[in-house]
PDB file of C-alpha atoms in Angstrom:
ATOM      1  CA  UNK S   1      22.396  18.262  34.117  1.00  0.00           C
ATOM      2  CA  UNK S   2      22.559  20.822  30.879  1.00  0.00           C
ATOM      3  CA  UNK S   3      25.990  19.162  29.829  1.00  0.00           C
ATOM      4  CA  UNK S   4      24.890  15.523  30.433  1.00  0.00           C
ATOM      5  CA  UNK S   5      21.517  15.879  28.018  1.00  0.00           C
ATOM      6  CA  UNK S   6      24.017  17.892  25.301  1.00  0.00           C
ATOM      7  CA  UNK S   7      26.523  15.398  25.923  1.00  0.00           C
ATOM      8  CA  UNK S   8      23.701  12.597  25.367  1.00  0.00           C
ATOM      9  CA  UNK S   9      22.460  14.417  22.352  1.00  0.00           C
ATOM     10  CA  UNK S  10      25.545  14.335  20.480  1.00  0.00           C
ATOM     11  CA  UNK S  11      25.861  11.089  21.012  1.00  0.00           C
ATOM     12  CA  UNK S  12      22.761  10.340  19.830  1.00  0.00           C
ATOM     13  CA  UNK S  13      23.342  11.861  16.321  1.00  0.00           C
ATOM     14  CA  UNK S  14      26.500   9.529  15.658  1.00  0.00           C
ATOM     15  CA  UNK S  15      24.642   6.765  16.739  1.00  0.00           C
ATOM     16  CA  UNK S  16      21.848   6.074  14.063  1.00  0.00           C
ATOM     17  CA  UNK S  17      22.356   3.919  10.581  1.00  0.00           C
ATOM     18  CA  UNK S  18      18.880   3.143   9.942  1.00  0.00           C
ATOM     19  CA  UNK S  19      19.754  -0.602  11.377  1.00  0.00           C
ATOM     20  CA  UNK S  20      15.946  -0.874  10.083  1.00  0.00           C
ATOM     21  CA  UNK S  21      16.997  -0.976   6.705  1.00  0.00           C
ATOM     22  CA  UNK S  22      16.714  -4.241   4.787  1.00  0.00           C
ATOM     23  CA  UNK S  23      20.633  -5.134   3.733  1.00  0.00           C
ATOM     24  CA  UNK S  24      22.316  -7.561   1.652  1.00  0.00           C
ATOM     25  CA  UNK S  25      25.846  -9.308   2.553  1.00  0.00           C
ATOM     26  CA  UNK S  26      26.922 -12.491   3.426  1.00  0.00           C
ATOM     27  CA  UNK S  27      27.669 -14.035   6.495  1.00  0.00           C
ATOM     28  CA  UNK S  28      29.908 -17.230   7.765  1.00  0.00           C
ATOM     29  CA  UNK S  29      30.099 -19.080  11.229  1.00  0.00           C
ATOM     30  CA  UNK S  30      32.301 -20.112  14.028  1.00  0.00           C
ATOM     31  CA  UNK S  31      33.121 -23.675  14.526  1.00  0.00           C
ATOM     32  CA  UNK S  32      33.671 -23.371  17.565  1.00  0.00           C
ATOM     33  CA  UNK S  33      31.305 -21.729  20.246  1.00  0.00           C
ATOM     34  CA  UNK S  34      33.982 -20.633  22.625  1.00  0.00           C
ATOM     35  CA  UNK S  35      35.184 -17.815  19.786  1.00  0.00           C
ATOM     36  CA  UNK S  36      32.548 -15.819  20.541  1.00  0.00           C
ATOM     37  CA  UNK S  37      32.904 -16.269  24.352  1.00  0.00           C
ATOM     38  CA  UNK S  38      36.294 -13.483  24.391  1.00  0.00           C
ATOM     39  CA  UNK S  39      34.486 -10.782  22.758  1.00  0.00           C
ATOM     40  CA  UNK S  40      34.816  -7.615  22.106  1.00  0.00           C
ATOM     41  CA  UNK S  41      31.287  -6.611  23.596  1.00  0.00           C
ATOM     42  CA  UNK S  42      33.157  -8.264  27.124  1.00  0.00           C
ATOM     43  CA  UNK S  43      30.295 -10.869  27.570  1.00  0.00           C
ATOM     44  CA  UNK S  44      32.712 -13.325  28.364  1.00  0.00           C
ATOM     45  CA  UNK S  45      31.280 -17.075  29.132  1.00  0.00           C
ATOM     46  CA  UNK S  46      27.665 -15.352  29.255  1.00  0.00           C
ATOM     47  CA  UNK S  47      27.709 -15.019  25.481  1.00  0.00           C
ATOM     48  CA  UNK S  48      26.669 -18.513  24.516  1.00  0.00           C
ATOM     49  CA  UNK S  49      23.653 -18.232  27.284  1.00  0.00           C
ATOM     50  CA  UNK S  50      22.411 -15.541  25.320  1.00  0.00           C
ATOM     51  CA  UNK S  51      19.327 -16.173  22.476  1.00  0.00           C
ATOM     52  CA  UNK S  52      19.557 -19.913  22.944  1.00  0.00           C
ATOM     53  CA  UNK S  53      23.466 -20.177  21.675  1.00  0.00           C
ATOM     54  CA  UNK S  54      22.242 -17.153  18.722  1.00  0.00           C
ATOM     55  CA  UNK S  55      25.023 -15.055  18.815  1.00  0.00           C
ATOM     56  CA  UNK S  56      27.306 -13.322  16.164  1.00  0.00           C
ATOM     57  CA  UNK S  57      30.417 -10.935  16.139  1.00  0.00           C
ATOM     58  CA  UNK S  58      29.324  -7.794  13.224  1.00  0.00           C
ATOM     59  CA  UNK S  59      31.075  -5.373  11.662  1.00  0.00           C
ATOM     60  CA  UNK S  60      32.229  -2.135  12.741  1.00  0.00           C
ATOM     61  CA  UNK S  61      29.691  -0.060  11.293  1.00  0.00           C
ATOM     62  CA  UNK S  62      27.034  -2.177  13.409  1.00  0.00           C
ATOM     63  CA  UNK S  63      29.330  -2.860  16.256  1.00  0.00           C
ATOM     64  CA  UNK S  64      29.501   0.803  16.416  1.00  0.00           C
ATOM     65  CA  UNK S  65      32.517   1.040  19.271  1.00  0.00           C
ATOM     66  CA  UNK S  66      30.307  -1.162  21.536  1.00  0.00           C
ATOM     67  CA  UNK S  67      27.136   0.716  21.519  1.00  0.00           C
ATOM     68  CA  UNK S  68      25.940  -2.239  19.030  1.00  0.00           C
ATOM     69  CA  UNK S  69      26.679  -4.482  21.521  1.00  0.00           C
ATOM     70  CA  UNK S  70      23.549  -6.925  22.250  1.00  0.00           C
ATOM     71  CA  UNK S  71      21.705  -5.341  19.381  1.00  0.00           C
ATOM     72  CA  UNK S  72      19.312  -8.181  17.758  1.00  0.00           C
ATOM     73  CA  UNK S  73      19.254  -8.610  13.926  1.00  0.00           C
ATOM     74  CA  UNK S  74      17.203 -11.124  11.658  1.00  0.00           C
ATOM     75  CA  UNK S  75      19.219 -12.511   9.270  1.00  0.00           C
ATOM     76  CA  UNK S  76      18.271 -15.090   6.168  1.00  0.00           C
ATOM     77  CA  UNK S  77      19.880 -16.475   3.722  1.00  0.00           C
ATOM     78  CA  UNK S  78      18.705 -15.958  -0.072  1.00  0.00           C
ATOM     79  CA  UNK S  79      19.038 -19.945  -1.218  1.00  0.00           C
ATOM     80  CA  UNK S  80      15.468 -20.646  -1.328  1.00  0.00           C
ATOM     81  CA  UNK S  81      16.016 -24.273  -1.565  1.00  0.00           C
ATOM     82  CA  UNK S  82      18.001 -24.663   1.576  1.00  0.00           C
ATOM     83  CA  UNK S  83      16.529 -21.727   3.436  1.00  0.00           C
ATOM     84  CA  UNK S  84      14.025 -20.792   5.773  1.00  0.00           C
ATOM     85  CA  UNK S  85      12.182 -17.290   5.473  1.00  0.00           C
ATOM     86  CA  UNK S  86      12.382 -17.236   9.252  1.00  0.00           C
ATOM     87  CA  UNK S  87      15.855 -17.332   9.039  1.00  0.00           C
ATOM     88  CA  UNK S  88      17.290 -16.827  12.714  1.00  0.00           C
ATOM     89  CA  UNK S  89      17.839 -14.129  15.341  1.00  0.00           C
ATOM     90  CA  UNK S  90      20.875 -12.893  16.623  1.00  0.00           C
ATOM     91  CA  UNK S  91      22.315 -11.189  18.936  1.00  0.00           C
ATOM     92  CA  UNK S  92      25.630  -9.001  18.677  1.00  0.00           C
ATOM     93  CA  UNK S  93      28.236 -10.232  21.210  1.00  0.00           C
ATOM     94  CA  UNK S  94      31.744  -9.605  19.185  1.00  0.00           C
ATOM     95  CA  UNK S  95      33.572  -7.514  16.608  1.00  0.00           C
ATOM     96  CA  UNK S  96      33.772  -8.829  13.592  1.00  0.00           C
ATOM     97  CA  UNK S  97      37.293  -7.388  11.784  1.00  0.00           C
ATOM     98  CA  UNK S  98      36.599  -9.578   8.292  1.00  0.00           C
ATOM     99  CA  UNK S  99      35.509  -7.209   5.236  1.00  0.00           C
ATOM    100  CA  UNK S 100      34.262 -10.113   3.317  1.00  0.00           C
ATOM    101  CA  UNK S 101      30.447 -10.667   5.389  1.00  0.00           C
ATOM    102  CA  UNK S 102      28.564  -8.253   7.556  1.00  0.00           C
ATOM    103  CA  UNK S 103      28.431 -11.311  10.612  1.00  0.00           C
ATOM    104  CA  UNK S 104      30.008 -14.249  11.756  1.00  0.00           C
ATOM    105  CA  UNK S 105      27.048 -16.443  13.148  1.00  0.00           C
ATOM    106  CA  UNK S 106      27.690 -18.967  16.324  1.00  0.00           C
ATOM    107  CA  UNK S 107      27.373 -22.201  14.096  1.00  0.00           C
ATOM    108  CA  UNK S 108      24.126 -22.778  15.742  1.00  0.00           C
ATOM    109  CA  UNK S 109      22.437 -19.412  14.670  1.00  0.00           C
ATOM    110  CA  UNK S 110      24.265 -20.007  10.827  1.00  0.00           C
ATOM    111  CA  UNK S 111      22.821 -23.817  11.019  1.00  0.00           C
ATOM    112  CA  UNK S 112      19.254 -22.667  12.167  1.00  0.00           C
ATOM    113  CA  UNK S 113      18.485 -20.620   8.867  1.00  0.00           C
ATOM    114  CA  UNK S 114      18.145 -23.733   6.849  1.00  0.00           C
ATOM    115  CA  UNK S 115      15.105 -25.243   6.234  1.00  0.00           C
ATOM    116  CA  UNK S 116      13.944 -28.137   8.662  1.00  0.00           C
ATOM    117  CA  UNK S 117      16.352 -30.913   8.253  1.00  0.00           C
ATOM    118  CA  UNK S 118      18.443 -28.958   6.320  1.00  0.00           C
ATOM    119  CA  UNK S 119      20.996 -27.842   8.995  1.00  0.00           C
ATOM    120  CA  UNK S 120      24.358 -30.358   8.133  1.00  0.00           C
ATOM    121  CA  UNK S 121      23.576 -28.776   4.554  1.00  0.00           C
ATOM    122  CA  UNK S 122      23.414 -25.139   5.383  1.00  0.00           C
ATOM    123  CA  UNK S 123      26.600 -25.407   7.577  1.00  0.00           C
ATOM    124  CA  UNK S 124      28.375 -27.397   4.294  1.00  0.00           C
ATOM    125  CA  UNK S 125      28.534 -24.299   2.141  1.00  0.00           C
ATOM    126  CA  UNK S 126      30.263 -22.231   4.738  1.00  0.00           C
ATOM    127  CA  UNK S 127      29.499 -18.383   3.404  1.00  0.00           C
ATOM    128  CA  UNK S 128      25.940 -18.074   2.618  1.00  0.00           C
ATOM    129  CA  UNK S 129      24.350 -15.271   1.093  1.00  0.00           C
ATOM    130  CA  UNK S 130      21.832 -13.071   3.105  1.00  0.00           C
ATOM    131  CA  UNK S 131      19.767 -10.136   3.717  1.00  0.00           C
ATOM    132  CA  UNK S 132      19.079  -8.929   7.470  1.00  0.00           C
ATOM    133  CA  UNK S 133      17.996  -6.066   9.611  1.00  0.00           C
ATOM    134  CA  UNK S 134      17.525  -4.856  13.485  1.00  0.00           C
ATOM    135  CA  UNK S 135      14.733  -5.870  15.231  1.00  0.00           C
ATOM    136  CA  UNK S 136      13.687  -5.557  18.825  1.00  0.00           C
ATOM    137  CA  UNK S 137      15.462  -7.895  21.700  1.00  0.00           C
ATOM    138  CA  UNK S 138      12.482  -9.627  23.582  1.00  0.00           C
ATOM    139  CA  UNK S 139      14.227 -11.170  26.822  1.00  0.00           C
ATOM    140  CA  UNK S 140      10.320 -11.750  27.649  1.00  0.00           C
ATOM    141  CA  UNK S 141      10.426 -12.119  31.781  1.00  0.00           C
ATOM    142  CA  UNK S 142      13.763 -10.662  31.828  1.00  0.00           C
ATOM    143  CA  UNK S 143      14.557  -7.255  33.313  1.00  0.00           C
ATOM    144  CA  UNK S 144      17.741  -5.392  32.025  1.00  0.00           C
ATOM    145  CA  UNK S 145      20.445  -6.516  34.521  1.00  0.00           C
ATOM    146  CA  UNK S 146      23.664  -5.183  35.918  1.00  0.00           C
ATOM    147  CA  UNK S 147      26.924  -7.233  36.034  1.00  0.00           C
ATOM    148  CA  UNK S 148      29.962  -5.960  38.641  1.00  0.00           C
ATOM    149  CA  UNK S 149      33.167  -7.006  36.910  1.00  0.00           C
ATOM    150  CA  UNK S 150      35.823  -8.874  38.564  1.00  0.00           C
ATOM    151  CA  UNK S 151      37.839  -5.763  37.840  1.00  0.00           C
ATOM    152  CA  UNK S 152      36.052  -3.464  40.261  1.00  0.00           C
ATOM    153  CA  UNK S 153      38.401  -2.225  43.390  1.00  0.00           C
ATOM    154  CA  UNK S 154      35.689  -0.886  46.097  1.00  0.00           C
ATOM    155  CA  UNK S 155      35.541   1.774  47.197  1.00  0.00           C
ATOM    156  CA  UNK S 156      37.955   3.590  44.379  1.00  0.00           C
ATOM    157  CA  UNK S 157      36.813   2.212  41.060  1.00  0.00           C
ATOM    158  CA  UNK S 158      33.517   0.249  39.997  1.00  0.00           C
ATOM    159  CA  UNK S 159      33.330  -1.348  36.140  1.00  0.00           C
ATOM    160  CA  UNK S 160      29.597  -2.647  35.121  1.00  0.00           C
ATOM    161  CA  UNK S 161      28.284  -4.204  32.211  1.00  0.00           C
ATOM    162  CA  UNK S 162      24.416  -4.343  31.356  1.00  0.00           C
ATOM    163  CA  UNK S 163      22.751  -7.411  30.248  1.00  0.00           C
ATOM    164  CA  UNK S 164      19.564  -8.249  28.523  1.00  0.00           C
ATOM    165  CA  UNK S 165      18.556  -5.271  27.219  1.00  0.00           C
ATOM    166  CA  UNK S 166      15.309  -5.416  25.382  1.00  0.00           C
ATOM    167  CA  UNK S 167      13.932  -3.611  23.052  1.00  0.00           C
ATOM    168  CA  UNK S 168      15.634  -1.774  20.047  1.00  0.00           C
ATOM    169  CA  UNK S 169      18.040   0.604  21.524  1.00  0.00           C
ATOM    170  CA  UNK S 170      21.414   1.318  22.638  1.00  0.00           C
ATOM    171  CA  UNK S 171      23.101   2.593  25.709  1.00  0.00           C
ATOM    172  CA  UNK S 172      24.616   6.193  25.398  1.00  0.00           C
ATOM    173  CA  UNK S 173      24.562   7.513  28.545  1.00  0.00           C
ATOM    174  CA  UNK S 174      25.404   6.078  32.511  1.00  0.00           C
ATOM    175  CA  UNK S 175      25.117   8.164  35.583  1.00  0.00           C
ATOM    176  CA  UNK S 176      25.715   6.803  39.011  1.00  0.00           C
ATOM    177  CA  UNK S 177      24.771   7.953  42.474  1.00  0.00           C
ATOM    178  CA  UNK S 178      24.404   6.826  45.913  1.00  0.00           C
ATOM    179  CA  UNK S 179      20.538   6.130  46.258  1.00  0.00           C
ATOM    180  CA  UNK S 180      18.604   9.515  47.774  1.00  0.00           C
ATOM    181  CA  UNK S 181      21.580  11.477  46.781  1.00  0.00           C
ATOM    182  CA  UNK S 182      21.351  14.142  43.482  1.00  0.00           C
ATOM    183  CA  UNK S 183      25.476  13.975  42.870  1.00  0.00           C
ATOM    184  CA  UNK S 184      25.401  12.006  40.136  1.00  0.00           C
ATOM    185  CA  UNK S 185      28.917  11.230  38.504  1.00  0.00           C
ATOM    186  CA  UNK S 186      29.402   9.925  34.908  1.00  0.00           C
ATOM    187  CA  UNK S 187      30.511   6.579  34.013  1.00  0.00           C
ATOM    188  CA  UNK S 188      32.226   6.421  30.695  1.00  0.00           C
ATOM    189  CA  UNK S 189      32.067   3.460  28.208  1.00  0.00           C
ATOM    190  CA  UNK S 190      35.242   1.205  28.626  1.00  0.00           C
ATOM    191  CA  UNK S 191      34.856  -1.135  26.302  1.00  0.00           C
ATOM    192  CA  UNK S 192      31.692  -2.836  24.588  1.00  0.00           C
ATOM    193  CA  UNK S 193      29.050  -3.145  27.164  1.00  0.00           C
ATOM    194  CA  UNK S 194      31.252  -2.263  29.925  1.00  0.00           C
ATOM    195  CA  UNK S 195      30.981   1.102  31.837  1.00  0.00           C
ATOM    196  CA  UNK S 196      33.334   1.985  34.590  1.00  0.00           C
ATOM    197  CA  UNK S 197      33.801   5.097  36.642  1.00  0.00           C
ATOM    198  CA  UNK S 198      36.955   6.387  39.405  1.00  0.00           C
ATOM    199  CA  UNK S 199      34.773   8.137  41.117  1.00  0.00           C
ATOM    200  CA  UNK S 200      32.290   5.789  42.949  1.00  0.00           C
ATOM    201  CA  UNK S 201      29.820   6.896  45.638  1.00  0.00           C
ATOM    202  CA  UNK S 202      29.386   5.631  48.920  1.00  0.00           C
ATOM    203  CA  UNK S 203      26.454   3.041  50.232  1.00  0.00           C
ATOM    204  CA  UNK S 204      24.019   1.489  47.787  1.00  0.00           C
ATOM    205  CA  UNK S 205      24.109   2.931  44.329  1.00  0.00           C
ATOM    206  CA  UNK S 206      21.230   4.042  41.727  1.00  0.00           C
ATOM    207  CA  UNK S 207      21.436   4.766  37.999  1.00  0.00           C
ATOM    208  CA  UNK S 208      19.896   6.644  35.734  1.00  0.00           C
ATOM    209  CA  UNK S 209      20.855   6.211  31.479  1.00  0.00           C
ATOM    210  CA  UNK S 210      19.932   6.899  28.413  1.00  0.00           C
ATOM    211  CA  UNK S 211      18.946   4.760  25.666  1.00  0.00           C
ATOM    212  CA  UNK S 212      18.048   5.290  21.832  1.00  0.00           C
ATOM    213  CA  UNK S 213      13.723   5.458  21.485  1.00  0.00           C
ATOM    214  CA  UNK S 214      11.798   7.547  19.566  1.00  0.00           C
ATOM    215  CA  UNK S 215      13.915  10.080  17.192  1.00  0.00           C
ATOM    216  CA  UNK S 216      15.424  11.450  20.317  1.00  0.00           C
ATOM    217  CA  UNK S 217      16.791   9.429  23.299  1.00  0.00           C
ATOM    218  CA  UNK S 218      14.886   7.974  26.780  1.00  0.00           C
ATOM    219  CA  UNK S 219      15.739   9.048  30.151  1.00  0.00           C
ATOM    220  CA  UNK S 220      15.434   6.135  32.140  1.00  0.00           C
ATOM    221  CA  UNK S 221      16.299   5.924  36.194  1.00  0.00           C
ATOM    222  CA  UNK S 222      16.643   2.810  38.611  1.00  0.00           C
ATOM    223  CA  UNK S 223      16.302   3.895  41.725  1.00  0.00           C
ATOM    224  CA  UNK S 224      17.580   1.219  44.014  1.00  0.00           C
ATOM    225  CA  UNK S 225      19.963  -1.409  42.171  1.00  0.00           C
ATOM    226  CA  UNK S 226      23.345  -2.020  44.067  1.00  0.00           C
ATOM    227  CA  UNK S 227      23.302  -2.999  47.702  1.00  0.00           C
ATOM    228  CA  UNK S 228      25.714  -1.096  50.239  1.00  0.00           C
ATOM    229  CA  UNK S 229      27.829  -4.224  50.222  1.00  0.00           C
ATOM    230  CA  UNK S 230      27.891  -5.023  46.097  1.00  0.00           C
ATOM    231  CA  UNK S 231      30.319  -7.646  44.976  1.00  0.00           C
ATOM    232  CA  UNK S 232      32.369  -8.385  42.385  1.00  0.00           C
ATOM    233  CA  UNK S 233      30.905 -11.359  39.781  1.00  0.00           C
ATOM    234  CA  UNK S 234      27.560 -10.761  40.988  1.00  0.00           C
ATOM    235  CA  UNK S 235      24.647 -10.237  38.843  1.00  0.00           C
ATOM    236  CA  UNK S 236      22.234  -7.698  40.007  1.00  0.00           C
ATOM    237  CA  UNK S 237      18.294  -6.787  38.700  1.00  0.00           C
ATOM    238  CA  UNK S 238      17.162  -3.299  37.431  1.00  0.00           C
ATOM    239  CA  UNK S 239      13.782  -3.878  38.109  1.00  0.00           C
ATOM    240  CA  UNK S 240      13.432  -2.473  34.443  1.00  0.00           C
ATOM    241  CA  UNK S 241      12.257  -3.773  31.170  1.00  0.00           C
ATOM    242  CA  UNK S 242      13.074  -2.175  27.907  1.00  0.00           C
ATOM    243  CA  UNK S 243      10.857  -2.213  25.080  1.00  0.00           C
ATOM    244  CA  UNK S 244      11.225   0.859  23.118  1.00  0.00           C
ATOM    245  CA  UNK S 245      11.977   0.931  19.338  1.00  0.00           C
ATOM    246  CA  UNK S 246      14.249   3.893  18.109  1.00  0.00           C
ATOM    247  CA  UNK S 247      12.896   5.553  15.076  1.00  0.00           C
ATOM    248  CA  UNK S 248      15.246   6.478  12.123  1.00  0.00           C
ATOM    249  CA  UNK S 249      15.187   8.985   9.676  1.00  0.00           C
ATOM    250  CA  UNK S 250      16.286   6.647   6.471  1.00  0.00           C
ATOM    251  CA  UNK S 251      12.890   6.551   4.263  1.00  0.00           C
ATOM    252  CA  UNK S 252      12.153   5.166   2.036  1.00  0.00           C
ATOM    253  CA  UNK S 253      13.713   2.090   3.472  1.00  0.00           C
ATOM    254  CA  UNK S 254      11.464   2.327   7.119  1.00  0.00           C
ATOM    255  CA  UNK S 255       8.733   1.053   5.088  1.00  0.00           C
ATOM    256  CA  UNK S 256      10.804  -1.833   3.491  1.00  0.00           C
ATOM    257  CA  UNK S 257       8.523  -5.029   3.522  1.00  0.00           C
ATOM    258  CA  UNK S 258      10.095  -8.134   4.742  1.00  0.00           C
ATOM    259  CA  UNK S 259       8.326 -10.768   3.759  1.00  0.00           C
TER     260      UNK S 259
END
């Protein structure tokens, strides 16, 4: 248990960039919706059922080797002529690898930061200008969820990914046990939101993580989530709702107004 909380809380200190920060870059769009359905987060056709179709693929530094993934940013562009101040939401479902904007926006998220009847306009000028910043997921009714991948080979090797994780936080830490039992093993990130461990525990499985909240990380546990007979492709429910907000040390900009 001492080597799973260090472990966590050396994570943790690579893992802040005051996201909360009000930044300025630009951002373009897919024209098609199925580019963002092979990303690098491993959403796969779930991506465009995310955020009403309000998806984007960001740059490493937000990406942050997957631990970004399913982060939510606002993001608004700067023409105040063709430009909402709502601007839209978004949420991180891909790597973006191109230097020259911060996101690429599903063309539905890029088209809904114009003003009303403005969209066919916005989605004209291709790269638009903008400033953006985190802010919390709200999957309202939704409890964080946990995905078996078609990958998974029971009883030798079992490969998750989470979905709908609320709040402002990110995953760093995945233990795995068979429910009532205290030998937890350690799942390691595979790739984006995917998890996956070799050494998989018998009969129905709990979980415990760890997520970014506070200035320090959250312990959180679900007790009872995998039945004795889990399968592959299925989609199963945490019984857990996120909601916490990490805290970064990057004044002045905390106190940034965004108006």
């Amino acid at each position: 248990m001492a080597l799973f909380l260090c472990l966590i809380f050396l994570i943790l200190s690579s893992a802040t960039a005051c996201d909360r920060c009000v930044h300025q870059s630009k951002v373009a769009f897919f024209n098609s919706p199925s580019a963002l359905q092979s990303g690098a987060c491993g959403y796969g056709s779930l991506a465009p059922g995310f955020n009403a179709g309000y998806i984007a693929a960001a740059v490493p530094g937000i990406f942050k080797d997957g631990a970004g993934c399913g982060a939510c940013f606002q993001i608004r562009c700067k023409d105040p002529k063709l430009c909402s101040k709502n601007g839209a939401t978004v949420v991180v479902t891909d790597l973006n690898t191109n230097n020259k904007t911060d996101f690429v926006l599903s063309a539905r998220a890029f088209s809904a930061m114009a003003q009303h009847g403005m969209d066919r306009d916005i989605l004209k000028i291709g790269i638009a200008a903008v400033e953006y910043k985190r802010v919390p997921c709200d999957y309202k009714t939704k409890n964080l969820a946990i995905r078996v991948e078609e990958s998974s080979q029971k009883p030798h090797y079992l490969s998750i990914k989470f979905l709908y994780q609320g709040g402002q936080t990110e995953i760093v830490a995945v233990d795995v046990a068979q429910v009532g039992s205290p030998n937890w093993s350690f799942m390691s990130r595979n790739h984006g939101a995917i998890w996956d461990t070799s050494r998989v525990p018998n009969g129905a499985l709990q979980f415990r993580f760890v997520v970014t909240a506070g200035y320090d990380g959250k312990y959180y546990w679900a007790k009872s989530v995998l039945p004795a007979d889990w399968k592959n492709g299925v989609v199963y429910d945490t019984g857990i709702q996120i909601t916490d907000i990490a805290q970064e040390g990057c004044s002045p900009c905390d106190d940034s107004n965004w108006k």
